[in-house]
Amino acid sequence: MSQLPETHDIDDRADQAHEDERHAALAYLDEAWNEAVYDGLDEDCLAQAALFTAIRSLVATYGEDAAAEFAERLAGRIRAGEYTVPFNRQ
């Protein structure tokens, strides 16, 4: 199986198309998430299910070793703030 691509490994020409596709995917997931919360599902349950589904997909696409290596790098990326959304107080 192949390795998960690193952000810096993506060709610049394909980078914009890839970024657009990622934004579209995030919009779909945000909408589904918001609908589920509106319907009363617990956000912790949603997060656990989303992580399971995402990791299952990565394993199916890239294999267990590549998915595990990706998961091992997540702690550093989380600590570096890659998943922190700026919060604006008004």
Short mmCIF file of N, CA and C in Angstrom, two decimals:
data_model
loop_
_atom_site.label_atom_id
_atom_site.label_comp_id
_atom_site.label_asym_id
_atom_site.label_seq_id
_atom_site.Cartn_x
_atom_site.Cartn_y
_atom_site.Cartn_z
N MET A 1 0.84 -1.18 0.00
CA MET A 1 0.00 0.00 0.00
C MET A 1 0.89 1.25 0.00
N SER A 2 0.37 2.33 -0.48
CA SER A 2 1.12 3.57 -0.54
C SER A 2 1.02 4.33 0.77
N GLN A 3 1.90 5.31 0.91
CA GLN A 3 1.88 6.16 2.09
C GLN A 3 0.88 7.29 1.91
N LEU A 4 0.38 7.77 3.04
CA LEU A 4 -0.49 8.95 3.00
C LEU A 4 0.35 10.13 2.52
N PRO A 5 -0.18 10.96 1.63
CA PRO A 5 0.60 12.09 1.13
C PRO A 5 0.80 13.15 2.20
N GLU A 6 1.99 13.72 2.22
CA GLU A 6 2.26 14.87 3.08
C GLU A 6 1.80 16.11 2.35
N THR A 7 1.43 17.15 3.08
CA THR A 7 0.96 18.38 2.46
C THR A 7 2.00 18.94 1.50
N HIS A 8 3.28 18.91 1.89
CA HIS A 8 4.32 19.51 1.06
C HIS A 8 4.69 18.64 -0.14
N ASP A 9 4.19 17.41 -0.22
CA ASP A 9 4.49 16.53 -1.34
C ASP A 9 3.58 16.76 -2.54
N ILE A 10 2.54 17.53 -2.38
CA ILE A 10 1.56 17.71 -3.44
C ILE A 10 2.05 18.76 -4.43
N ASP A 11 1.96 18.45 -5.70
CA ASP A 11 2.36 19.38 -6.76
C ASP A 11 1.55 20.67 -6.66
N ASP A 12 2.19 21.82 -6.88
CA ASP A 12 1.52 23.12 -6.75
C ASP A 12 0.29 23.25 -7.64
N ARG A 13 0.34 22.72 -8.86
CA ARG A 13 -0.81 22.83 -9.76
C ARG A 13 -1.99 22.04 -9.23
N ALA A 14 -1.73 20.89 -8.68
CA ALA A 14 -2.80 20.05 -8.14
C ALA A 14 -3.22 20.52 -6.76
N ASP A 15 -2.36 21.33 -6.13
CA ASP A 15 -2.61 21.77 -4.76
C ASP A 15 -3.92 22.55 -4.63
N GLN A 16 -4.19 23.47 -5.55
CA GLN A 16 -5.40 24.28 -5.46
C GLN A 16 -6.64 23.43 -5.66
N ALA A 17 -6.61 22.53 -6.64
CA ALA A 17 -7.76 21.64 -6.87
C ALA A 17 -7.98 20.74 -5.66
N HIS A 18 -6.90 20.24 -5.10
CA HIS A 18 -6.99 19.39 -3.91
C HIS A 18 -7.56 20.18 -2.73
N GLU A 19 -7.10 21.39 -2.57
CA GLU A 19 -7.58 22.25 -1.48
C GLU A 19 -9.06 22.56 -1.65
N ASP A 20 -9.49 22.84 -2.88
CA ASP A 20 -10.91 23.09 -3.15
C ASP A 20 -11.75 21.87 -2.80
N GLU A 21 -11.25 20.70 -3.16
CA GLU A 21 -11.97 19.46 -2.87
C GLU A 21 -12.05 19.22 -1.37
N ARG A 22 -10.97 19.51 -0.65
CA ARG A 22 -10.98 19.34 0.81
C ARG A 22 -11.97 20.30 1.46
N HIS A 23 -12.04 21.53 0.96
CA HIS A 23 -13.01 22.50 1.51
C HIS A 23 -14.44 22.05 1.24
N ALA A 24 -14.69 21.50 0.05
CA ALA A 24 -16.03 21.00 -0.27
C ALA A 24 -16.38 19.82 0.64
N ALA A 25 -15.43 18.93 0.86
CA ALA A 25 -15.67 17.78 1.74
C ALA A 25 -15.95 18.25 3.16
N LEU A 26 -15.19 19.23 3.63
CA LEU A 26 -15.41 19.75 4.97
C LEU A 26 -16.78 20.40 5.09
N ALA A 27 -17.22 21.09 4.05
CA ALA A 27 -18.55 21.71 4.07
C ALA A 27 -19.64 20.64 4.18
N TYR A 28 -19.49 19.54 3.43
CA TYR A 28 -20.45 18.44 3.53
C TYR A 28 -20.48 17.86 4.94
N LEU A 29 -19.30 17.63 5.50
CA LEU A 29 -19.22 17.05 6.84
C LEU A 29 -19.76 18.00 7.89
N ASP A 30 -19.46 19.29 7.77
CA ASP A 30 -19.99 20.28 8.71
C ASP A 30 -21.51 20.30 8.69
N GLU A 31 -22.08 20.23 7.49
CA GLU A 31 -23.54 20.24 7.37
C GLU A 31 -24.15 18.99 8.01
N ALA A 32 -23.56 17.84 7.74
CA ALA A 32 -24.06 16.60 8.34
C ALA A 32 -23.91 16.63 9.86
N TRP A 33 -22.79 17.16 10.33
CA TRP A 33 -22.54 17.26 11.77
C TRP A 33 -23.61 18.14 12.43
N ASN A 34 -23.83 19.31 11.85
CA ASN A 34 -24.82 20.24 12.40
C ASN A 34 -26.22 19.64 12.41
N GLU A 35 -26.57 18.91 11.36
CA GLU A 35 -27.88 18.24 11.32
C GLU A 35 -27.99 17.21 12.44
N ALA A 36 -26.94 16.44 12.64
CA ALA A 36 -26.96 15.41 13.68
C ALA A 36 -27.09 16.04 15.07
N VAL A 37 -26.38 17.13 15.32
CA VAL A 37 -26.49 17.82 16.61
C VAL A 37 -27.89 18.38 16.77
N TYR A 38 -28.43 18.95 15.72
CA TYR A 38 -29.79 19.48 15.76
C TYR A 38 -30.80 18.37 16.08
N ASP A 39 -30.53 17.17 15.55
CA ASP A 39 -31.41 16.03 15.81
C ASP A 39 -31.20 15.42 17.19
N GLY A 40 -30.23 15.96 17.96
CA GLY A 40 -30.05 15.53 19.33
C GLY A 40 -28.92 14.55 19.60
N LEU A 41 -28.11 14.24 18.59
CA LEU A 41 -27.00 13.33 18.83
C LEU A 41 -25.91 14.04 19.63
N ASP A 42 -25.29 13.32 20.54
CA ASP A 42 -24.22 13.84 21.37
C ASP A 42 -22.96 14.06 20.53
N GLU A 43 -22.32 15.23 20.69
CA GLU A 43 -21.14 15.55 19.88
C GLU A 43 -19.97 14.61 20.14
N ASP A 44 -19.84 14.11 21.37
CA ASP A 44 -18.77 13.16 21.64
C ASP A 44 -18.99 11.87 20.85
N CYS A 45 -20.23 11.41 20.79
CA CYS A 45 -20.55 10.22 20.00
C CYS A 45 -20.27 10.47 18.52
N LEU A 46 -20.61 11.65 18.04
CA LEU A 46 -20.33 12.00 16.65
C LEU A 46 -18.83 12.01 16.38
N ALA A 47 -18.06 12.59 17.29
CA ALA A 47 -16.62 12.66 17.11
C ALA A 47 -16.01 11.26 17.06
N GLN A 48 -16.42 10.39 17.98
CA GLN A 48 -15.90 9.02 17.99
C GLN A 48 -16.26 8.28 16.70
N ALA A 49 -17.50 8.44 16.25
CA ALA A 49 -17.93 7.79 15.02
C ALA A 49 -17.19 8.34 13.80
N ALA A 50 -16.98 9.66 13.78
CA ALA A 50 -16.27 10.29 12.67
C ALA A 50 -14.82 9.82 12.61
N LEU A 51 -14.16 9.75 13.78
CA LEU A 51 -12.78 9.27 13.82
C LEU A 51 -12.69 7.82 13.36
N PHE A 52 -13.61 6.99 13.85
CA PHE A 52 -13.61 5.58 13.45
C PHE A 52 -13.78 5.46 11.93
N THR A 53 -14.74 6.20 11.40
CA THR A 53 -15.02 6.13 9.96
C THR A 53 -13.83 6.63 9.15
N ALA A 54 -13.22 7.73 9.59
CA ALA A 54 -12.06 8.28 8.88
C ALA A 54 -10.88 7.31 8.91
N ILE A 55 -10.59 6.76 10.07
CA ILE A 55 -9.45 5.84 10.19
C ILE A 55 -9.72 4.57 9.39
N ARG A 56 -10.95 4.07 9.45
CA ARG A 56 -11.31 2.88 8.67
C ARG A 56 -11.07 3.15 7.17
N SER A 57 -11.44 4.33 6.71
CA SER A 57 -11.24 4.68 5.30
C SER A 57 -9.76 4.79 4.95
N LEU A 58 -8.97 5.40 5.84
CA LEU A 58 -7.52 5.50 5.61
C LEU A 58 -6.87 4.12 5.55
N VAL A 59 -7.28 3.23 6.45
CA VAL A 59 -6.74 1.87 6.46
C VAL A 59 -7.11 1.16 5.15
N ALA A 60 -8.35 1.30 4.72
CA ALA A 60 -8.79 0.65 3.48
C ALA A 60 -8.04 1.20 2.27
N THR A 61 -7.72 2.48 2.28
CA THR A 61 -7.07 3.12 1.13
C THR A 61 -5.56 2.94 1.14
N TYR A 62 -4.92 3.15 2.30
CA TYR A 62 -3.46 3.19 2.37
C TYR A 62 -2.83 2.01 3.11
N GLY A 63 -3.63 1.23 3.81
CA GLY A 63 -3.09 0.12 4.59
C GLY A 63 -2.88 0.50 6.04
N GLU A 64 -2.74 -0.53 6.86
CA GLU A 64 -2.63 -0.32 8.31
C GLU A 64 -1.38 0.44 8.71
N ASP A 65 -0.23 0.10 8.12
CA ASP A 65 1.01 0.76 8.52
C ASP A 65 0.99 2.26 8.22
N ALA A 66 0.58 2.63 7.02
CA ALA A 66 0.54 4.05 6.65
C ALA A 66 -0.48 4.80 7.51
N ALA A 67 -1.63 4.18 7.76
CA ALA A 67 -2.65 4.83 8.60
C ALA A 67 -2.14 4.99 10.02
N ALA A 68 -1.43 3.98 10.53
CA ALA A 68 -0.88 4.07 11.89
C ALA A 68 0.18 5.17 11.97
N GLU A 69 1.03 5.28 10.95
CA GLU A 69 2.04 6.34 10.94
C GLU A 69 1.38 7.71 10.91
N PHE A 70 0.32 7.85 10.14
CA PHE A 70 -0.44 9.10 10.10
C PHE A 70 -0.99 9.41 11.48
N ALA A 71 -1.60 8.42 12.13
CA ALA A 71 -2.19 8.61 13.45
C ALA A 71 -1.12 8.98 14.48
N GLU A 72 0.07 8.41 14.37
CA GLU A 72 1.16 8.74 15.30
C GLU A 72 1.56 10.20 15.19
N ARG A 73 1.45 10.79 14.01
CA ARG A 73 1.82 12.20 13.82
C ARG A 73 0.73 13.16 14.30
N LEU A 74 -0.47 12.65 14.53
CA LEU A 74 -1.58 13.53 14.91
C LEU A 74 -1.34 14.27 16.23
N ALA A 75 -0.75 13.61 17.22
CA ALA A 75 -0.54 14.26 18.52
C ALA A 75 0.28 15.54 18.36
N GLY A 76 1.35 15.48 17.61
CA GLY A 76 2.17 16.67 17.39
C GLY A 76 1.44 17.75 16.63
N ARG A 77 0.65 17.34 15.65
CA ARG A 77 -0.11 18.32 14.87
C ARG A 77 -1.18 18.98 15.72
N ILE A 78 -1.82 18.21 16.59
CA ILE A 78 -2.83 18.78 17.50
C ILE A 78 -2.17 19.78 18.43
N ARG A 79 -1.03 19.38 19.02
CA ARG A 79 -0.31 20.28 19.94
C ARG A 79 0.19 21.53 19.24
N ALA A 80 0.48 21.42 17.95
CA ALA A 80 0.96 22.57 17.17
C ALA A 80 -0.18 23.50 16.76
N GLY A 81 -1.41 23.12 17.06
CA GLY A 81 -2.54 23.99 16.78
C GLY A 81 -3.18 23.83 15.42
N GLU A 82 -2.81 22.78 14.68
CA GLU A 82 -3.37 22.60 13.34
C GLU A 82 -4.88 22.37 13.35
N TYR A 83 -5.42 21.92 14.45
CA TYR A 83 -6.85 21.62 14.53
C TYR A 83 -7.59 22.60 15.42
N THR A 84 -6.92 23.65 15.84
CA THR A 84 -7.54 24.67 16.68
C THR A 84 -8.16 25.74 15.79
N VAL A 85 -9.45 25.94 15.97
CA VAL A 85 -10.16 26.95 15.20
C VAL A 85 -10.15 28.24 16.00
N PRO A 86 -9.69 29.34 15.40
CA PRO A 86 -9.68 30.61 16.13
C PRO A 86 -11.09 30.96 16.61
N PHE A 87 -11.17 31.44 17.83
CA PHE A 87 -12.45 31.80 18.44
C PHE A 87 -12.49 33.31 18.59
N ASN A 88 -13.45 33.95 17.95
CA ASN A 88 -13.59 35.40 18.04
C ASN A 88 -14.67 35.74 19.06
N ARG A 89 -14.28 36.46 20.09
CA ARG A 89 -15.26 36.90 21.09
C ARG A 89 -15.82 38.24 20.66
N GLN A 90 -17.14 38.38 20.81
CA GLN A 90 -17.76 39.64 20.42
C GLN A 90 -18.49 40.24 21.59
#
